[in-house]
PDB file of C-alpha atoms in Angstrom:
ATOM      1  CA  UNK A   1       0.000   0.000   0.000  1.00 49.00           C
ATOM      2  CA  UNK A   2       2.816   2.336   0.918  1.00 49.00           C
ATOM      3  CA  UNK A   3       4.565   1.538  -2.364  1.00 54.00           C
ATOM      4  CA  UNK A   4       1.410   2.333  -4.364  1.00 56.00           C
ATOM      5  CA  UNK A   5       1.007   5.643  -2.539  1.00 59.00           C
ATOM      6  CA  UNK A   6       4.655   6.475  -3.197  1.00 55.00           C
ATOM      7  CA  UNK A   7       4.342   5.872  -6.943  1.00 55.00           C
ATOM      8  CA  UNK A   8       1.064   7.795  -7.069  1.00 57.00           C
ATOM      9  CA  UNK A   9       2.645  10.761  -5.335  1.00 60.00           C
ATOM     10  CA  UNK A  10       5.638  10.595  -7.675  1.00 57.00           C
ATOM     11  CA  UNK A  11       3.354  10.462 -10.697  1.00 56.00           C
ATOM     12  CA  UNK A  12       1.354  13.479  -9.507  1.00 51.00           C
ATOM     13  CA  UNK A  13       4.506  15.496  -8.807  1.00 54.00           C
ATOM     14  CA  UNK A  14       5.961  14.682 -12.226  1.00 62.00           C
ATOM     15  CA  UNK A  15       2.670  15.598 -13.897  1.00 57.00           C
ATOM     16  CA  UNK A  16       2.512  18.935 -12.061  1.00 50.00           C
ATOM     17  CA  UNK A  17       6.171  19.627 -12.860  1.00 52.00           C
ATOM     18  CA  UNK A  18       5.694  18.883 -16.557  1.00 59.00           C
ATOM     19  CA  UNK A  19       2.618  21.088 -16.699  1.00 54.00           C
ATOM     20  CA  UNK A  20       4.494  23.883 -14.940  1.00 54.00           C
ATOM     21  CA  UNK A  21       7.509  23.509 -17.236  1.00 55.00           C
ATOM     22  CA  UNK A  22       5.365  23.633 -20.382  1.00 60.00           C
ATOM     23  CA  UNK A  23       3.492  26.629 -19.026  1.00 54.00           C
ATOM     24  CA  UNK A  24       6.739  28.417 -18.225  1.00 50.00           C
ATOM     25  CA  UNK A  25       8.123  27.721 -21.700  1.00 54.00           C
ATOM     26  CA  UNK A  26       4.925  28.997 -23.288  1.00 54.00           C
ATOM     27  CA  UNK A  27       5.078  32.143 -21.145  1.00 51.00           C
ATOM     28  CA  UNK A  28       8.695  32.734 -22.164  1.00 54.00           C
ATOM     29  CA  UNK A  29       7.821  32.174 -25.822  1.00 53.00           C
ATOM     30  CA  UNK A  30       4.934  34.641 -25.714  1.00 52.00           C
ATOM     31  CA  UNK A  31       7.059  37.144 -23.840  1.00 50.00           C
ATOM     32  CA  UNK A  32       9.785  36.998 -26.492  1.00 49.00           C
ATOM     33  CA  UNK A  33       7.207  37.092 -29.271  1.00 49.00           C
ATOM     34  CA  UNK A  34       5.565  40.261 -28.047  1.00 51.00           C
ATOM     35  CA  UNK A  35       8.902  41.761 -27.158  1.00 44.00           C
ATOM     36  CA  UNK A  36      10.066  41.353 -30.741  1.00 50.00           C
ATOM     37  CA  UNK A  37       6.891  42.957 -32.019  1.00 49.00           C
ATOM     38  CA  UNK A  38       7.369  45.932 -29.736  1.00 56.00           C
ATOM     39  CA  UNK A  39      11.069  46.303 -30.499  1.00 76.00           C
ATOM     40  CA  UNK A  40      11.986  49.403 -32.460  1.00 85.00           C
ATOM     41  CA  UNK A  41      14.573  48.580 -35.136  1.00 89.00           C
ATOM     42  CA  UNK A  42      17.853  50.454 -34.825  1.00 89.00           C
ATOM     43  CA  UNK A  43      19.075  52.079 -38.011  1.00 90.00           C
ATOM     44  CA  UNK A  44      22.210  53.872 -39.154  1.00 87.00           C
ATOM     45  CA  UNK A  45      21.536  57.125 -40.999  1.00 84.00           C
ATOM     46  CA  UNK A  46      23.792  57.446 -44.047  1.00 82.00           C
ATOM     47  CA  UNK A  47      22.684  60.751 -45.515  1.00 78.00           C
ATOM     48  CA  UNK A  48      19.946  62.871 -46.998  1.00 78.00           C
ATOM     49  CA  UNK A  49      19.322  62.778 -50.723  1.00 78.00           C
ATOM     50  CA  UNK A  50      16.666  64.351 -52.874  1.00 78.00           C
ATOM     51  CA  UNK A  51      14.351  65.052 -49.971  1.00 76.00           C
ATOM     52  CA  UNK A  52      14.642  61.566 -48.473  1.00 84.00           C
ATOM     53  CA  UNK A  53      16.537  60.302 -45.436  1.00 84.00           C
ATOM     54  CA  UNK A  54      18.789  57.362 -46.330  1.00 86.00           C
ATOM     55  CA  UNK A  55      19.685  54.717 -43.756  1.00 90.00           C
ATOM     56  CA  UNK A  56      20.739  51.100 -43.318  1.00 91.00           C
ATOM     57  CA  UNK A  57      19.243  48.427 -41.080  1.00 92.00           C
ATOM     58  CA  UNK A  58      20.389  44.945 -40.072  1.00 90.00           C
ATOM     59  CA  UNK A  59      16.725  43.917 -40.097  1.00 89.00           C
ATOM     60  CA  UNK A  60      14.596  43.665 -43.230  1.00 90.00           C
ATOM     61  CA  UNK A  61      12.039  46.469 -43.005  1.00 91.00           C
ATOM     62  CA  UNK A  62       8.647  46.793 -44.672  1.00 89.00           C
ATOM     63  CA  UNK A  63       7.985  49.786 -46.903  1.00 91.00           C
ATOM     64  CA  UNK A  64       5.472  51.665 -44.762  1.00 89.00           C
ATOM     65  CA  UNK A  65       5.338  54.057 -41.806  1.00 90.00           C
ATOM     66  CA  UNK A  66       7.050  52.745 -38.694  1.00 89.00           C
ATOM     67  CA  UNK A  67       9.124  53.853 -35.736  1.00 88.00           C
ATOM     68  CA  UNK A  68      12.891  53.419 -35.796  1.00 89.00           C
ATOM     69  CA  UNK A  69      15.710  54.371 -33.451  1.00 87.00           C
ATOM     70  CA  UNK A  70      18.695  56.249 -34.831  1.00 82.00           C
ATOM     71  CA  UNK A  71      21.935  57.367 -33.160  1.00 77.00           C
ATOM     72  CA  UNK A  72      22.590  61.110 -33.418  1.00 68.00           C
ATOM     73  CA  UNK A  73      25.199  63.495 -31.954  1.00 63.00           C
ATOM     74  CA  UNK A  74      22.750  64.221 -29.110  1.00 60.00           C
ATOM     75  CA  UNK A  75      21.963  60.584 -28.374  1.00 68.00           C
ATOM     76  CA  UNK A  76      19.592  57.926 -29.683  1.00 76.00           C
ATOM     77  CA  UNK A  77      16.327  59.276 -31.066  1.00 77.00           C
ATOM     78  CA  UNK A  78      13.149  57.339 -31.808  1.00 82.00           C
ATOM     79  CA  UNK A  79      11.248  58.762 -34.753  1.00 82.00           C
ATOM     80  CA  UNK A  80       8.519  57.773 -37.189  1.00 85.00           C
ATOM     81  CA  UNK A  81       9.621  57.337 -40.796  1.00 88.00           C
ATOM     82  CA  UNK A  82       7.532  56.825 -43.915  1.00 90.00           C
ATOM     83  CA  UNK A  83       9.802  54.302 -45.637  1.00 92.00           C
ATOM     84  CA  UNK A  84       9.435  54.842 -49.375  1.00 92.00           C
ATOM     85  CA  UNK A  85      11.858  52.462 -51.055  1.00 93.00           C
ATOM     86  CA  UNK A  86      14.909  50.222 -50.876  1.00 92.00           C
ATOM     87  CA  UNK A  87      18.096  50.771 -52.882  1.00 90.00           C
ATOM     88  CA  UNK A  88      19.708  47.326 -53.326  1.00 88.00           C
ATOM     89  CA  UNK A  89      22.910  48.715 -54.851  1.00 85.00           C
ATOM     90  CA  UNK A  90      23.733  50.645 -51.661  1.00 85.00           C
ATOM     91  CA  UNK A  91      21.677  48.447 -49.293  1.00 90.00           C
ATOM     92  CA  UNK A  92      19.909  51.572 -48.095  1.00 92.00           C
ATOM     93  CA  UNK A  93      16.324  52.452 -47.279  1.00 93.00           C
ATOM     94  CA  UNK A  94      14.880  55.834 -48.255  1.00 92.00           C
ATOM     95  CA  UNK A  95      12.206  57.491 -46.136  1.00 91.00           C
ATOM     96  CA  UNK A  96      10.221  60.693 -45.858  1.00 85.00           C
ATOM     97  CA  UNK A  97      10.652  62.727 -42.692  1.00 77.00           C
ATOM     98  CA  UNK A  98       8.466  65.646 -41.648  1.00 65.00           C
ATOM     99  CA  UNK A  99      10.210  69.006 -42.042  1.00 58.00           C
ATOM    100  CA  UNK A 100       9.701  69.788 -38.347  1.00 58.00           C
ATOM    101  CA  UNK A 101      11.013  66.406 -37.166  1.00 59.00           C
ATOM    102  CA  UNK A 102      13.635  66.802 -34.432  1.00 56.00           C
ATOM    103  CA  UNK A 103      15.667  63.996 -35.987  1.00 58.00           C
ATOM    104  CA  UNK A 104      16.672  66.278 -38.842  1.00 57.00           C
ATOM    105  CA  UNK A 105      17.692  68.972 -36.402  1.00 53.00           C
ATOM    106  CA  UNK A 106      19.736  66.470 -34.394  1.00 56.00           C
ATOM    107  CA  UNK A 107      21.493  65.315 -37.565  1.00 59.00           C
ATOM    108  CA  UNK A 108      22.275  68.937 -38.516  1.00 54.00           C
ATOM    109  CA  UNK A 109      19.973  68.692 -41.544  1.00 53.00           C
ATOM    110  CA  UNK A 110      18.224  72.007 -42.202  1.00 50.00           C
ATOM    111  CA  UNK A 111      15.545  71.572 -44.838  1.00 50.00           C
ATOM    112  CA  UNK A 112      14.793  75.293 -44.933  1.00 46.00           C
ATOM    113  CA  UNK A 113      18.153  75.896 -46.624  1.00 48.00           C
ATOM    114  CA  UNK A 114      17.417  73.441 -49.414  1.00 54.00           C
ATOM    115  CA  UNK A 115      15.843  74.946 -52.525  1.00 68.00           C
ATOM    116  CA  UNK A 116      13.407  72.176 -53.352  1.00 80.00           C
ATOM    117  CA  UNK A 117       9.697  71.569 -53.785  1.00 86.00           C
ATOM    118  CA  UNK A 118       7.544  68.450 -53.966  1.00 89.00           C
ATOM    119  CA  UNK A 119       5.753  68.587 -57.302  1.00 92.00           C
ATOM    120  CA  UNK A 120       4.424  66.075 -59.833  1.00 95.00           C
ATOM    121  CA  UNK A 121       5.385  67.036 -63.389  1.00 96.00           C
ATOM    122  CA  UNK A 122       5.511  64.959 -66.548  1.00 97.00           C
ATOM    123  CA  UNK A 123       8.988  64.123 -67.847  1.00 97.00           C
ATOM    124  CA  UNK A 124       9.539  62.552 -71.259  1.00 97.00           C
ATOM    125  CA  UNK A 125      12.668  61.010 -72.754  1.00 96.00           C
ATOM    126  CA  UNK A 126      13.606  58.265 -75.173  1.00 95.00           C
ATOM    127  CA  UNK A 127      16.015  57.074 -72.460  1.00 93.00           C
ATOM    128  CA  UNK A 128      13.267  56.424 -69.877  1.00 96.00           C
ATOM    129  CA  UNK A 129      11.253  53.206 -69.434  1.00 95.00           C
ATOM    130  CA  UNK A 130       7.981  53.675 -71.357  1.00 94.00           C
ATOM    131  CA  UNK A 131       9.536  56.986 -72.494  1.00 95.00           C
ATOM    132  CA  UNK A 132       8.175  58.906 -69.530  1.00 96.00           C
ATOM    133  CA  UNK A 133       8.295  59.518 -65.799  1.00 97.00           C
ATOM    134  CA  UNK A 134       6.864  61.812 -63.127  1.00 97.00           C
ATOM    135  CA  UNK A 135       8.790  64.088 -60.809  1.00 97.00           C
ATOM    136  CA  UNK A 136       8.330  63.581 -57.079  1.00 95.00           C
ATOM    137  CA  UNK A 137      10.540  66.492 -56.107  1.00 93.00           C
ATOM    138  CA  UNK A 138      12.359  69.296 -57.919  1.00 93.00           C
ATOM    139  CA  UNK A 139      15.481  71.081 -56.710  1.00 88.00           C
ATOM    140  CA  UNK A 140      18.048  73.435 -58.198  1.00 84.00           C
ATOM    141  CA  UNK A 141      20.499  70.544 -58.236  1.00 87.00           C
ATOM    142  CA  UNK A 142      18.220  67.941 -59.840  1.00 92.00           C
ATOM    143  CA  UNK A 143      15.015  65.934 -59.558  1.00 95.00           C
ATOM    144  CA  UNK A 144      13.652  62.824 -57.909  1.00 95.00           C
ATOM    145  CA  UNK A 145      11.949  60.924 -60.699  1.00 97.00           C
ATOM    146  CA  UNK A 146       9.370  58.126 -60.523  1.00 97.00           C
ATOM    147  CA  UNK A 147       9.458  55.525 -63.323  1.00 97.00           C
ATOM    148  CA  UNK A 148       8.062  52.080 -64.046  1.00 96.00           C
ATOM    149  CA  UNK A 149      11.532  50.481 -63.892  1.00 95.00           C
ATOM    150  CA  UNK A 150      14.873  51.325 -62.226  1.00 95.00           C
ATOM    151  CA  UNK A 151      17.363  53.537 -64.043  1.00 96.00           C
ATOM    152  CA  UNK A 152      20.999  52.722 -64.673  1.00 95.00           C
ATOM    153  CA  UNK A 153      23.261  54.485 -62.189  1.00 94.00           C
ATOM    154  CA  UNK A 154      25.721  56.814 -63.906  1.00 95.00           C
ATOM    155  CA  UNK A 155      23.650  57.109 -67.081  1.00 95.00           C
ATOM    156  CA  UNK A 156      23.272  60.617 -68.557  1.00 97.00           C
ATOM    157  CA  UNK A 157      19.699  61.214 -69.742  1.00 97.00           C
ATOM    158  CA  UNK A 158      18.207  63.872 -71.989  1.00 96.00           C
ATOM    159  CA  UNK A 159      14.917  64.948 -70.417  1.00 97.00           C
ATOM    160  CA  UNK A 160      11.998  67.188 -71.314  1.00 96.00           C
ATOM    161  CA  UNK A 161      10.182  68.558 -68.268  1.00 96.00           C
ATOM    162  CA  UNK A 162       6.665  69.944 -68.732  1.00 95.00           C
ATOM    163  CA  UNK A 163       6.224  72.684 -66.106  1.00 94.00           C
ATOM    164  CA  UNK A 164       2.745  73.757 -65.006  1.00 92.00           C
ATOM    165  CA  UNK A 165       3.702  77.400 -65.480  1.00 88.00           C
ATOM    166  CA  UNK A 166       3.488  79.229 -68.804  1.00 86.00           C
ATOM    167  CA  UNK A 167       6.485  81.421 -67.913  1.00 84.00           C
ATOM    168  CA  UNK A 168       8.716  78.337 -67.907  1.00 86.00           C
ATOM    169  CA  UNK A 169       6.810  76.069 -70.263  1.00 89.00           C
ATOM    170  CA  UNK A 170       8.699  72.993 -71.422  1.00 93.00           C
ATOM    171  CA  UNK A 171      12.428  72.803 -70.658  1.00 93.00           C
ATOM    172  CA  UNK A 172      15.020  70.405 -72.031  1.00 94.00           C
ATOM    173  CA  UNK A 173      17.681  69.376 -69.505  1.00 95.00           C
ATOM    174  CA  UNK A 174      20.271  66.672 -68.965  1.00 95.00           C
ATOM    175  CA  UNK A 175      20.427  64.627 -65.784  1.00 96.00           C
ATOM    176  CA  UNK A 176      22.810  61.987 -64.483  1.00 96.00           C
ATOM    177  CA  UNK A 177      21.384  59.097 -62.435  1.00 96.00           C
ATOM    178  CA  UNK A 178      22.948  59.005 -58.955  1.00 93.00           C
ATOM    179  CA  UNK A 179      20.768  56.337 -57.363  1.00 94.00           C
ATOM    180  CA  UNK A 180      17.720  54.205 -58.112  1.00 95.00           C
ATOM    181  CA  UNK A 181      15.475  52.286 -55.704  1.00 94.00           C
ATOM    182  CA  UNK A 182      12.403  50.040 -55.682  1.00 94.00           C
ATOM    183  CA  UNK A 183       9.200  51.406 -54.124  1.00 93.00           C
ATOM    184  CA  UNK A 184       6.551  49.447 -52.302  1.00 90.00           C
ATOM    185  CA  UNK A 185       3.973  49.830 -55.086  1.00 91.00           C
ATOM    186  CA  UNK A 186       6.142  48.030 -57.643  1.00 92.00           C
ATOM    187  CA  UNK A 187       7.448  51.178 -59.327  1.00 94.00           C
ATOM    188  CA  UNK A 188      10.854  52.816 -58.855  1.00 96.00           C
ATOM    189  CA  UNK A 189      12.284  56.247 -58.220  1.00 95.00           C
ATOM    190  CA  UNK A 190      15.706  57.709 -58.857  1.00 96.00           C
ATOM    191  CA  UNK A 191      17.788  60.744 -58.022  1.00 94.00           C
ATOM    192  CA  UNK A 192      19.091  62.683 -61.033  1.00 95.00           C
ATOM    193  CA  UNK A 193      21.613  65.544 -60.937  1.00 94.00           C
ATOM    194  CA  UNK A 194      21.344  68.262 -63.548  1.00 93.00           C
ATOM    195  CA  UNK A 195      24.264  68.336 -65.971  1.00 91.00           C
ATOM    196  CA  UNK A 196      25.391  71.568 -67.696  1.00 88.00           C
ATOM    197  CA  UNK A 197      22.220  73.450 -66.779  1.00 85.00           C
ATOM    198  CA  UNK A 198      22.131  76.732 -68.722  1.00 86.00           C
ATOM    199  CA  UNK A 199      21.790  80.015 -66.832  1.00 82.00           C
ATOM    200  CA  UNK A 200      18.315  80.823 -68.225  1.00 85.00           C
ATOM    201  CA  UNK A 201      16.867  77.463 -67.154  1.00 87.00           C
ATOM    202  CA  UNK A 202      18.579  77.729 -63.758  1.00 84.00           C
ATOM    203  CA  UNK A 203      17.076  81.176 -63.146  1.00 82.00           C
ATOM    204  CA  UNK A 204      13.591  80.107 -64.250  1.00 86.00           C
ATOM    205  CA  UNK A 205      13.840  76.964 -62.125  1.00 87.00           C
ATOM    206  CA  UNK A 206      14.828  79.008 -59.068  1.00 83.00           C
ATOM    207  CA  UNK A 207      11.867  81.332 -59.617  1.00 84.00           C
ATOM    208  CA  UNK A 208       9.522  78.372 -60.029  1.00 88.00           C
ATOM    209  CA  UNK A 209      10.696  76.671 -56.824  1.00 86.00           C
ATOM    210  CA  UNK A 210      10.453  79.910 -54.859  1.00 81.00           C
ATOM    211  CA  UNK A 211       6.922  80.559 -56.141  1.00 84.00           C
ATOM    212  CA  UNK A 212       5.732  77.043 -55.337  1.00 84.00           C
ATOM    213  CA  UNK A 213       7.300  77.098 -51.864  1.00 77.00           C
ATOM    214  CA  UNK A 214       5.471  80.358 -51.170  1.00 74.00           C
ATOM    215  CA  UNK A 215       2.173  78.827 -52.323  1.00 74.00           C
ATOM    216  CA  UNK A 216       2.673  75.784 -50.091  1.00 64.00           C
TER     217      UNK A 216
END
């Protein structure tokens, strides 16, 4: 009788222990699972190009709005980025940041000093996929151009930009591709630097950007 009681007690203790162990493992699993979901990915800012913040991440990030943590001269800062695209050639993500975001201030990036404006204009060229593209942003130094396919880095393109202002009209320019990245909607965008921009076009472009910035 004593032996039967002993084995019964041992069985009950082992059963309770196993239940407790499985419960503990499940708790630890759920804890780690939710911890990973709540973790803010750490990124390394690499620069600012054509109105977009460029950065690298050890984790694969989705192309949508999310919080990230970035080291700055004043310490780590958590900020919300609207991740636009991924540049596989440089292994960099490109994201929009609000002009009043403190991250830009911490990184010594002053958008107010950059002559640029976000504007959608039609661009045509025999060198472009489907012979056309749309500007996302225009600056005195170049444009950020949206196309159906990526552009070849280093390529010099002859472009015709159709401005929505009769004083400028249609302008022919040359632009060299500095980077190209894939967007989340299946299209691409690229940064082009103006090449040998004539003084008349430069002056008209400066007037256009200033006028549009005032309107915005």
